[in-house]
């Protein structure tokens, strides 16, 4: 079973729409969780960390459900510039500080 | 804001040649990583490095690969005898090494094997 699983999409949504991505992780010992954004042919860039209580950064909201081992990212009022691949990343610090990547979910925001 | 830097941005090499990719991690970070991404595919973990030794490596990181931290600031990935299938984007990343701290990525080296 993969460490981290994401729906690859693609998600094609109109500007202004709300879109949600989910991600599941297999190891309950996972400790930290992140969403990264990757534009075509560029490096992954940290979008936001995901905290147990859920957290929001502008139009972006991240949630963590430890019992079900899933993480979500909600994007409200989608902009054209949100078009990218969104990577779910899970960290286990106690075992060599390893980071495990999902395959990414592709989002295209359409005018 | 401090950043991870990688050189060169693009490397073109003949098959069978050795190549060295260079990275300067963020200065107070303790963990260093190499990833590769073949065009159109997912980010793949190669190796992690801590306290001057390999912490973990993937199946991709076979005997043709090696890593080194030669001088306390650079972190290098060497591919000894390159193959066509080594063509990819190679990303270096570093992290502080404490809980809840993310990785920070360099902008990558595009390696093209001819």
PDB file of C-alpha atoms in Angstrom:
ATOM      1  CA  UNK A   1       0.000   0.000   0.000  1.00  0.00           C
ATOM      2  CA  UNK A   2       1.323   3.457  -0.858  1.00  0.00           C
ATOM      3  CA  UNK A   3       2.373   5.752   1.984  1.00  0.00           C
ATOM      4  CA  UNK A   4       0.346   8.635   0.613  1.00  0.00           C
ATOM      5  CA  UNK A   5      -2.483   8.478  -1.889  1.00  0.00           C
ATOM      6  CA  UNK A   6      -4.115  11.288  -3.775  1.00  0.00           C
ATOM      7  CA  UNK A   7      -6.672  11.464  -6.542  1.00  0.00           C
ATOM      8  CA  UNK A   8      -4.528  12.565  -9.513  1.00  0.00           C
ATOM      9  CA  UNK A   9      -7.410  14.416 -11.144  1.00  0.00           C
ATOM     10  CA  UNK A  10      -7.330  16.397 -13.283  1.00  0.00           C
ATOM     11  CA  UNK A  11      -9.721  18.842 -11.706  1.00  0.00           C
ATOM     12  CA  UNK A  12     -10.963  21.453 -14.155  1.00  0.00           C
ATOM     13  CA  UNK A  13     -12.982  24.163 -12.434  1.00  0.00           C
ATOM     14  CA  UNK A  14     -14.264  27.607 -13.436  1.00  0.00           C
ATOM     15  CA  UNK A  15     -12.887  30.742 -11.856  1.00  0.00           C
ATOM     16  CA  UNK A  16     -14.569  31.488  -8.574  1.00  0.00           C
ATOM     17  CA  UNK A  17     -15.398  27.861  -7.830  1.00  0.00           C
ATOM     18  CA  UNK A  18     -14.584  26.026  -4.630  1.00  0.00           C
ATOM     19  CA  UNK A  19     -12.544  22.875  -5.001  1.00  0.00           C
ATOM     20  CA  UNK A  20     -11.434  20.285  -2.463  1.00  0.00           C
ATOM     21  CA  UNK A  21      -8.635  17.745  -2.585  1.00  0.00           C
ATOM     22  CA  UNK A  22      -8.268  14.759  -0.309  1.00  0.00           C
ATOM     23  CA  UNK A  23      -5.264  12.717   0.585  1.00  0.00           C
ATOM     24  CA  UNK A  24      -4.913   9.560   2.694  1.00  0.00           C
ATOM     25  CA  UNK A  25      -1.857   8.223   4.458  1.00  0.00           C
ATOM     26  CA  UNK A  26      -1.191   4.667   5.513  1.00  0.00           C
ATOM     27  CA  UNK A  27       1.081   4.982   8.547  1.00  0.00           C
ATOM     28  CA  UNK A  28      -0.608   6.103  11.742  1.00  0.00           C
ATOM     29  CA  UNK A  29       2.797   7.101  13.153  1.00  0.00           C
ATOM     30  CA  UNK A  30       2.955  10.011  10.717  1.00  0.00           C
ATOM     31  CA  UNK A  31       3.438  13.256  12.593  1.00  0.00           C
ATOM     32  CA  UNK A  32       3.442  16.281  10.335  1.00  0.00           C
ATOM     33  CA  UNK A  33       1.482  17.090   7.230  1.00  0.00           C
ATOM     34  CA  UNK A  34       1.911  19.605   4.462  1.00  0.00           C
ATOM     35  CA  UNK A  35       0.459  20.752   1.180  1.00  0.00           C
ATOM     36  CA  UNK A  36       2.890  21.794  -1.517  1.00  0.00           C
ATOM     37  CA  UNK A  37       2.144  23.398  -4.837  1.00  0.00           C
ATOM     38  CA  UNK A  38       4.139  22.546  -7.955  1.00  0.00           C
ATOM     39  CA  UNK A  39       3.938  24.506 -11.168  1.00  0.00           C
ATOM     40  CA  UNK A  40       4.965  22.852 -14.432  1.00  0.00           C
ATOM     41  CA  UNK A  41       8.724  22.219 -14.554  1.00  0.00           C
ATOM     42  CA  UNK A  42       9.259  24.024 -11.246  1.00  0.00           C
ATOM     43  CA  UNK A  43      10.158  22.913  -7.757  1.00  0.00           C
ATOM     44  CA  UNK A  44       7.540  22.034  -5.132  1.00  0.00           C
ATOM     45  CA  UNK A  45       6.793  25.039  -2.945  1.00  0.00           C
ATOM     46  CA  UNK A  46       5.271  24.880   0.502  1.00  0.00           C
ATOM     47  CA  UNK A  47       1.671  26.034   0.396  1.00  0.00           C
ATOM     48  CA  UNK A  48       0.771  25.368   4.007  1.00  0.00           C
ATOM     49  CA  UNK A  49       1.343  23.085   6.941  1.00  0.00           C
ATOM     50  CA  UNK A  50      -1.665  21.151   8.230  1.00  0.00           C
ATOM     51  CA  UNK A  51      -2.383  21.347  11.936  1.00  0.00           C
ATOM     52  CA  UNK A  52      -4.547  19.043  13.995  1.00  0.00           C
ATOM     53  CA  UNK A  53      -7.121  21.726  14.640  1.00  0.00           C
ATOM     54  CA  UNK A  54      -7.303  22.690  10.979  1.00  0.00           C
ATOM     55  CA  UNK A  55      -5.933  25.937   9.655  1.00  0.00           C
ATOM     56  CA  UNK A  56      -6.740  28.600   7.131  1.00  0.00           C
ATOM     57  CA  UNK A  57      -4.586  30.893   5.034  1.00  0.00           C
ATOM     58  CA  UNK A  58      -6.669  33.282   2.997  1.00  0.00           C
ATOM     59  CA  UNK A  59      -8.655  31.268   0.478  1.00  0.00           C
ATOM     60  CA  UNK A  60      -7.005  28.011   1.511  1.00  0.00           C
ATOM     61  CA  UNK A  61      -8.181  25.746   4.333  1.00  0.00           C
ATOM     62  CA  UNK A  62      -6.440  22.573   5.424  1.00  0.00           C
ATOM     63  CA  UNK A  63      -7.930  19.881   7.622  1.00  0.00           C
ATOM     64  CA  UNK A  64      -6.469  16.809   9.264  1.00  0.00           C
ATOM     65  CA  UNK A  65      -8.407  13.780  10.432  1.00  0.00           C
ATOM     66  CA  UNK A  66      -6.020  11.517  12.335  1.00  0.00           C
ATOM     67  CA  UNK A  67      -8.638   8.893  13.095  1.00  0.00           C
ATOM     68  CA  UNK A  68      -9.363   8.368   9.402  1.00  0.00           C
ATOM     69  CA  UNK A  69      -5.826   9.221   8.311  1.00  0.00           C
ATOM     70  CA  UNK A  70      -6.771  11.775   5.745  1.00  0.00           C
ATOM     71  CA  UNK A  71      -5.881  15.360   4.964  1.00  0.00           C
ATOM     72  CA  UNK A  72      -7.849  17.803   2.876  1.00  0.00           C
ATOM     73  CA  UNK A  73      -7.242  21.088   1.126  1.00  0.00           C
ATOM     74  CA  UNK A  74     -10.079  23.439   0.245  1.00  0.00           C
ATOM     75  CA  UNK A  75      -9.575  26.302  -2.176  1.00  0.00           C
ATOM     76  CA  UNK A  76     -12.291  28.934  -2.254  1.00  0.00           C
ATOM     77  CA  UNK A  77     -12.879  31.494  -4.995  1.00  0.00           C
ATOM     78  CA  UNK A  78     -10.422  29.794  -7.380  1.00  0.00           C
ATOM     79  CA  UNK A  79      -8.154  32.051  -9.402  1.00  0.00           C
ATOM     80  CA  UNK A  80      -6.472  31.282 -12.728  1.00  0.00           C
ATOM     81  CA  UNK A  81      -3.164  31.451 -10.856  1.00  0.00           C
ATOM     82  CA  UNK A  82      -4.214  28.518  -8.666  1.00  0.00           C
ATOM     83  CA  UNK A  83      -3.698  26.191 -11.651  1.00  0.00           C
ATOM     84  CA  UNK A  84      -0.945  23.809 -10.568  1.00  0.00           C
ATOM     85  CA  UNK A  85      -0.328  20.373  -9.127  1.00  0.00           C
ATOM     86  CA  UNK A  86      -0.986  20.064  -5.398  1.00  0.00           C
ATOM     87  CA  UNK A  87       1.176  17.611  -3.481  1.00  0.00           C
ATOM     88  CA  UNK A  88       0.213  16.058  -0.183  1.00  0.00           C
ATOM     89  CA  UNK A  89       3.295  15.400   1.959  1.00  0.00           C
ATOM     90  CA  UNK A  90       3.502  13.431   5.190  1.00  0.00           C
ATOM     91  CA  UNK A  91       6.445  13.479   7.598  1.00  0.00           C
ATOM     92  CA  UNK A  92       7.668  11.008  10.174  1.00  0.00           C
ATOM     93  CA  UNK A  93      10.246  12.832  12.212  1.00  0.00           C
ATOM     94  CA  UNK A  94      11.148  10.017  14.565  1.00  0.00           C
ATOM     95  CA  UNK A  95      12.300   7.743  11.752  1.00  0.00           C
ATOM     96  CA  UNK A  96      15.014   9.806  10.125  1.00  0.00           C
ATOM     97  CA  UNK A  97      12.829  12.793   9.325  1.00  0.00           C
ATOM     98  CA  UNK A  98      11.410  11.222   6.186  1.00  0.00           C
ATOM     99  CA  UNK A  99       8.917  12.973   3.953  1.00  0.00           C
ATOM    100  CA  UNK A 100       6.489  10.959   1.858  1.00  0.00           C
ATOM    101  CA  UNK A 101       4.925  12.462  -1.244  1.00  0.00           C
ATOM    102  CA  UNK A 102       1.621  11.802  -2.897  1.00  0.00           C
ATOM    103  CA  UNK A 103       1.543  11.682  -6.679  1.00  0.00           C
ATOM    104  CA  UNK A 104      -0.139  15.082  -6.780  1.00  0.00           C
ATOM    105  CA  UNK A 105      -3.535  16.366  -7.877  1.00  0.00           C
ATOM    106  CA  UNK A 106      -3.687  18.488 -11.005  1.00  0.00           C
ATOM    107  CA  UNK A 107      -5.891  21.584 -10.933  1.00  0.00           C
ATOM    108  CA  UNK A 108      -6.766  23.766 -13.897  1.00  0.00           C
ATOM    109  CA  UNK A 109      -8.870  26.859 -13.276  1.00  0.00           C
ATOM    110  CA  UNK A 110     -10.722  27.873 -16.400  1.00  0.00           C
ATOM    111  CA  UNK A 111     -11.689  31.480 -17.244  1.00  0.00           C
TER     112      UNK A 111
ATOM    113  CA  UNK B   1      14.380  34.610   3.088  1.00  0.00           C
ATOM    114  CA  UNK B   2      17.087  31.910   2.968  1.00  0.00           C
ATOM    115  CA  UNK B   3      16.784  29.451   0.134  1.00  0.00           C
ATOM    116  CA  UNK B   4      18.248  26.250  -1.216  1.00  0.00           C
ATOM    117  CA  UNK B   5      20.363  26.860  -4.302  1.00  0.00           C
ATOM    118  CA  UNK B   6      21.249  24.341  -6.996  1.00  0.00           C
ATOM    119  CA  UNK B   7      23.771  24.407  -9.808  1.00  0.00           C
ATOM    120  CA  UNK B   8      23.797  24.030 -12.705  1.00  0.00           C
ATOM    121  CA  UNK B   9      20.246  24.774 -13.763  1.00  0.00           C
ATOM    122  CA  UNK B  10      20.652  22.572 -16.820  1.00  0.00           C
ATOM    123  CA  UNK B  11      23.259  19.878 -17.480  1.00  0.00           C
ATOM    124  CA  UNK B  12      23.629  18.053 -20.788  1.00  0.00           C
ATOM    125  CA  UNK B  13      25.856  14.968 -20.685  1.00  0.00           C
ATOM    126  CA  UNK B  14      26.741  12.068 -22.934  1.00  0.00           C
ATOM    127  CA  UNK B  15      25.546   8.643 -21.825  1.00  0.00           C
ATOM    128  CA  UNK B  16      28.184   6.875 -19.762  1.00  0.00           C
ATOM    129  CA  UNK B  17      29.713  10.074 -18.425  1.00  0.00           C
ATOM    130  CA  UNK B  18      29.833  11.055 -14.791  1.00  0.00           C
ATOM    131  CA  UNK B  19      27.844  14.042 -13.604  1.00  0.00           C
ATOM    132  CA  UNK B  20      27.866  15.968 -10.331  1.00  0.00           C
ATOM    133  CA  UNK B  21      24.881  18.017  -9.265  1.00  0.00           C
ATOM    134  CA  UNK B  22      25.464  20.637  -6.591  1.00  0.00           C
ATOM    135  CA  UNK B  23      23.267  22.035  -3.878  1.00  0.00           C
ATOM    136  CA  UNK B  24      23.745  24.540  -1.074  1.00  0.00           C
ATOM    137  CA  UNK B  25      21.140  23.818   1.598  1.00  0.00           C
ATOM    138  CA  UNK B  26      19.818  26.458   3.980  1.00  0.00           C
ATOM    139  CA  UNK B  27      22.590  27.091   6.480  1.00  0.00           C
ATOM    140  CA  UNK B  28      20.952  26.032   9.761  1.00  0.00           C
ATOM    141  CA  UNK B  29      19.260  22.966   8.281  1.00  0.00           C
ATOM    142  CA  UNK B  30      20.398  19.534   9.373  1.00  0.00           C
ATOM    143  CA  UNK B  31      18.692  17.161   6.919  1.00  0.00           C
ATOM    144  CA  UNK B  32      19.343  17.100   3.205  1.00  0.00           C
ATOM    145  CA  UNK B  33      17.554  15.260   0.439  1.00  0.00           C
ATOM    146  CA  UNK B  34      17.719  14.503  -3.245  1.00  0.00           C
ATOM    147  CA  UNK B  35      14.631  13.818  -5.336  1.00  0.00           C
ATOM    148  CA  UNK B  36      14.143  13.300  -9.013  1.00  0.00           C
ATOM    149  CA  UNK B  37      11.170  13.924 -11.252  1.00  0.00           C
ATOM    150  CA  UNK B  38      10.961  12.487 -14.730  1.00  0.00           C
ATOM    151  CA  UNK B  39       8.977  14.747 -17.026  1.00  0.00           C
ATOM    152  CA  UNK B  40       5.258  14.309 -16.438  1.00  0.00           C
ATOM    153  CA  UNK B  41       5.726  11.937 -13.530  1.00  0.00           C
ATOM    154  CA  UNK B  42       5.678  12.194  -9.753  1.00  0.00           C
ATOM    155  CA  UNK B  43       8.411  13.401  -7.414  1.00  0.00           C
ATOM    156  CA  UNK B  44      10.546  10.386  -6.417  1.00  0.00           C
ATOM    157  CA  UNK B  45      12.703  10.190  -3.306  1.00  0.00           C
ATOM    158  CA  UNK B  46      16.334   9.240  -3.855  1.00  0.00           C
ATOM    159  CA  UNK B  47      18.233   9.755  -0.610  1.00  0.00           C
ATOM    160  CA  UNK B  48      18.305  11.578   2.706  1.00  0.00           C
ATOM    161  CA  UNK B  49      21.458  12.665   4.535  1.00  0.00           C
ATOM    162  CA  UNK B  50      22.037  13.588   8.151  1.00  0.00           C
ATOM    163  CA  UNK B  51      25.101  13.987  10.322  1.00  0.00           C
ATOM    164  CA  UNK B  52      27.407  13.288   7.384  1.00  0.00           C
ATOM    165  CA  UNK B  53      25.896   9.992   6.438  1.00  0.00           C
ATOM    166  CA  UNK B  54      23.039   8.565   4.433  1.00  0.00           C
ATOM    167  CA  UNK B  55      19.932   8.306   6.565  1.00  0.00           C
ATOM    168  CA  UNK B  56      17.707   6.512   4.092  1.00  0.00           C
ATOM    169  CA  UNK B  57      17.757   5.696   0.388  1.00  0.00           C
ATOM    170  CA  UNK B  58      15.284   4.383  -2.136  1.00  0.00           C
ATOM    171  CA  UNK B  59      15.579   1.537  -4.614  1.00  0.00           C
ATOM    172  CA  UNK B  60      16.413   4.072  -7.307  1.00  0.00           C
ATOM    173  CA  UNK B  61      19.577   5.081  -5.418  1.00  0.00           C
ATOM    174  CA  UNK B  62      21.758   2.207  -6.596  1.00  0.00           C
ATOM    175  CA  UNK B  63      25.541   1.893  -6.837  1.00  0.00           C
ATOM    176  CA  UNK B  64      25.808   4.460  -9.626  1.00  0.00           C
ATOM    177  CA  UNK B  65      24.657   7.180  -7.228  1.00  0.00           C
ATOM    178  CA  UNK B  66      26.555   8.741  -4.358  1.00  0.00           C
ATOM    179  CA  UNK B  67      26.170  11.803  -2.167  1.00  0.00           C
ATOM    180  CA  UNK B  68      28.700  13.884  -0.341  1.00  0.00           C
ATOM    181  CA  UNK B  69      28.940  16.954   1.819  1.00  0.00           C
ATOM    182  CA  UNK B  70      32.503  17.893   0.967  1.00  0.00           C
ATOM    183  CA  UNK B  71      32.918  21.193   2.751  1.00  0.00           C
ATOM    184  CA  UNK B  72      30.144  21.887   5.245  1.00  0.00           C
ATOM    185  CA  UNK B  73      28.057  23.948   2.846  1.00  0.00           C
ATOM    186  CA  UNK B  74      27.721  22.018  -0.417  1.00  0.00           C
ATOM    187  CA  UNK B  75      25.731  18.824  -0.800  1.00  0.00           C
ATOM    188  CA  UNK B  76      26.412  16.931  -4.008  1.00  0.00           C
ATOM    189  CA  UNK B  77      24.815  14.109  -5.947  1.00  0.00           C
ATOM    190  CA  UNK B  78      27.121  12.157  -8.238  1.00  0.00           C
ATOM    191  CA  UNK B  79      25.880   9.840 -10.950  1.00  0.00           C
ATOM    192  CA  UNK B  80      28.809   7.694 -12.022  1.00  0.00           C
ATOM    193  CA  UNK B  81      27.878   6.326 -15.426  1.00  0.00           C
ATOM    194  CA  UNK B  82      24.794   8.048 -16.686  1.00  0.00           C
ATOM    195  CA  UNK B  83      22.051   6.257 -18.592  1.00  0.00           C
ATOM    196  CA  UNK B  84      19.396   7.683 -20.871  1.00  0.00           C
ATOM    197  CA  UNK B  85      16.784   7.005 -18.194  1.00  0.00           C
ATOM    198  CA  UNK B  86      18.610   9.276 -15.757  1.00  0.00           C
ATOM    199  CA  UNK B  87      17.245  12.237 -17.714  1.00  0.00           C
ATOM    200  CA  UNK B  88      15.042  14.069 -15.235  1.00  0.00           C
ATOM    201  CA  UNK B  89      14.741  17.084 -13.000  1.00  0.00           C
ATOM    202  CA  UNK B  90      16.755  16.639  -9.821  1.00  0.00           C
ATOM    203  CA  UNK B  91      15.641  18.563  -6.761  1.00  0.00           C
ATOM    204  CA  UNK B  92      17.631  19.126  -3.617  1.00  0.00           C
ATOM    205  CA  UNK B  93      15.773  19.881  -0.391  1.00  0.00           C
ATOM    206  CA  UNK B  94      16.684  20.601   3.198  1.00  0.00           C
ATOM    207  CA  UNK B  95      14.839  20.760   6.485  1.00  0.00           C
ATOM    208  CA  UNK B  96      15.625  22.001   9.974  1.00  0.00           C
ATOM    209  CA  UNK B  97      15.121  18.589  11.483  1.00  0.00           C
ATOM    210  CA  UNK B  98      12.607  19.371  14.149  1.00  0.00           C
ATOM    211  CA  UNK B  99       8.994  18.397  14.372  1.00  0.00           C
ATOM    212  CA  UNK B 100       6.527  20.148  12.088  1.00  0.00           C
ATOM    213  CA  UNK B 101       9.226  21.776  10.031  1.00  0.00           C
ATOM    214  CA  UNK B 102       8.759  21.341   6.266  1.00  0.00           C
ATOM    215  CA  UNK B 103      11.282  20.777   3.534  1.00  0.00           C
ATOM    216  CA  UNK B 104      12.467  23.603   1.361  1.00  0.00           C
ATOM    217  CA  UNK B 105      13.370  22.845  -2.236  1.00  0.00           C
ATOM    218  CA  UNK B 106      15.916  24.253  -4.610  1.00  0.00           C
ATOM    219  CA  UNK B 107      14.727  25.130  -8.089  1.00  0.00           C
ATOM    220  CA  UNK B 108      16.239  21.996  -9.554  1.00  0.00           C
ATOM    221  CA  UNK B 109      18.781  20.849 -12.106  1.00  0.00           C
ATOM    222  CA  UNK B 110      17.453  19.597 -15.406  1.00  0.00           C
ATOM    223  CA  UNK B 111      19.681  16.686 -16.458  1.00  0.00           C
ATOM    224  CA  UNK B 112      19.577  15.646 -20.098  1.00  0.00           C
ATOM    225  CA  UNK B 113      21.457  12.503 -21.132  1.00  0.00           C
ATOM    226  CA  UNK B 114      22.223  12.156 -24.830  1.00  0.00           C
TER     227      UNK B 114
END
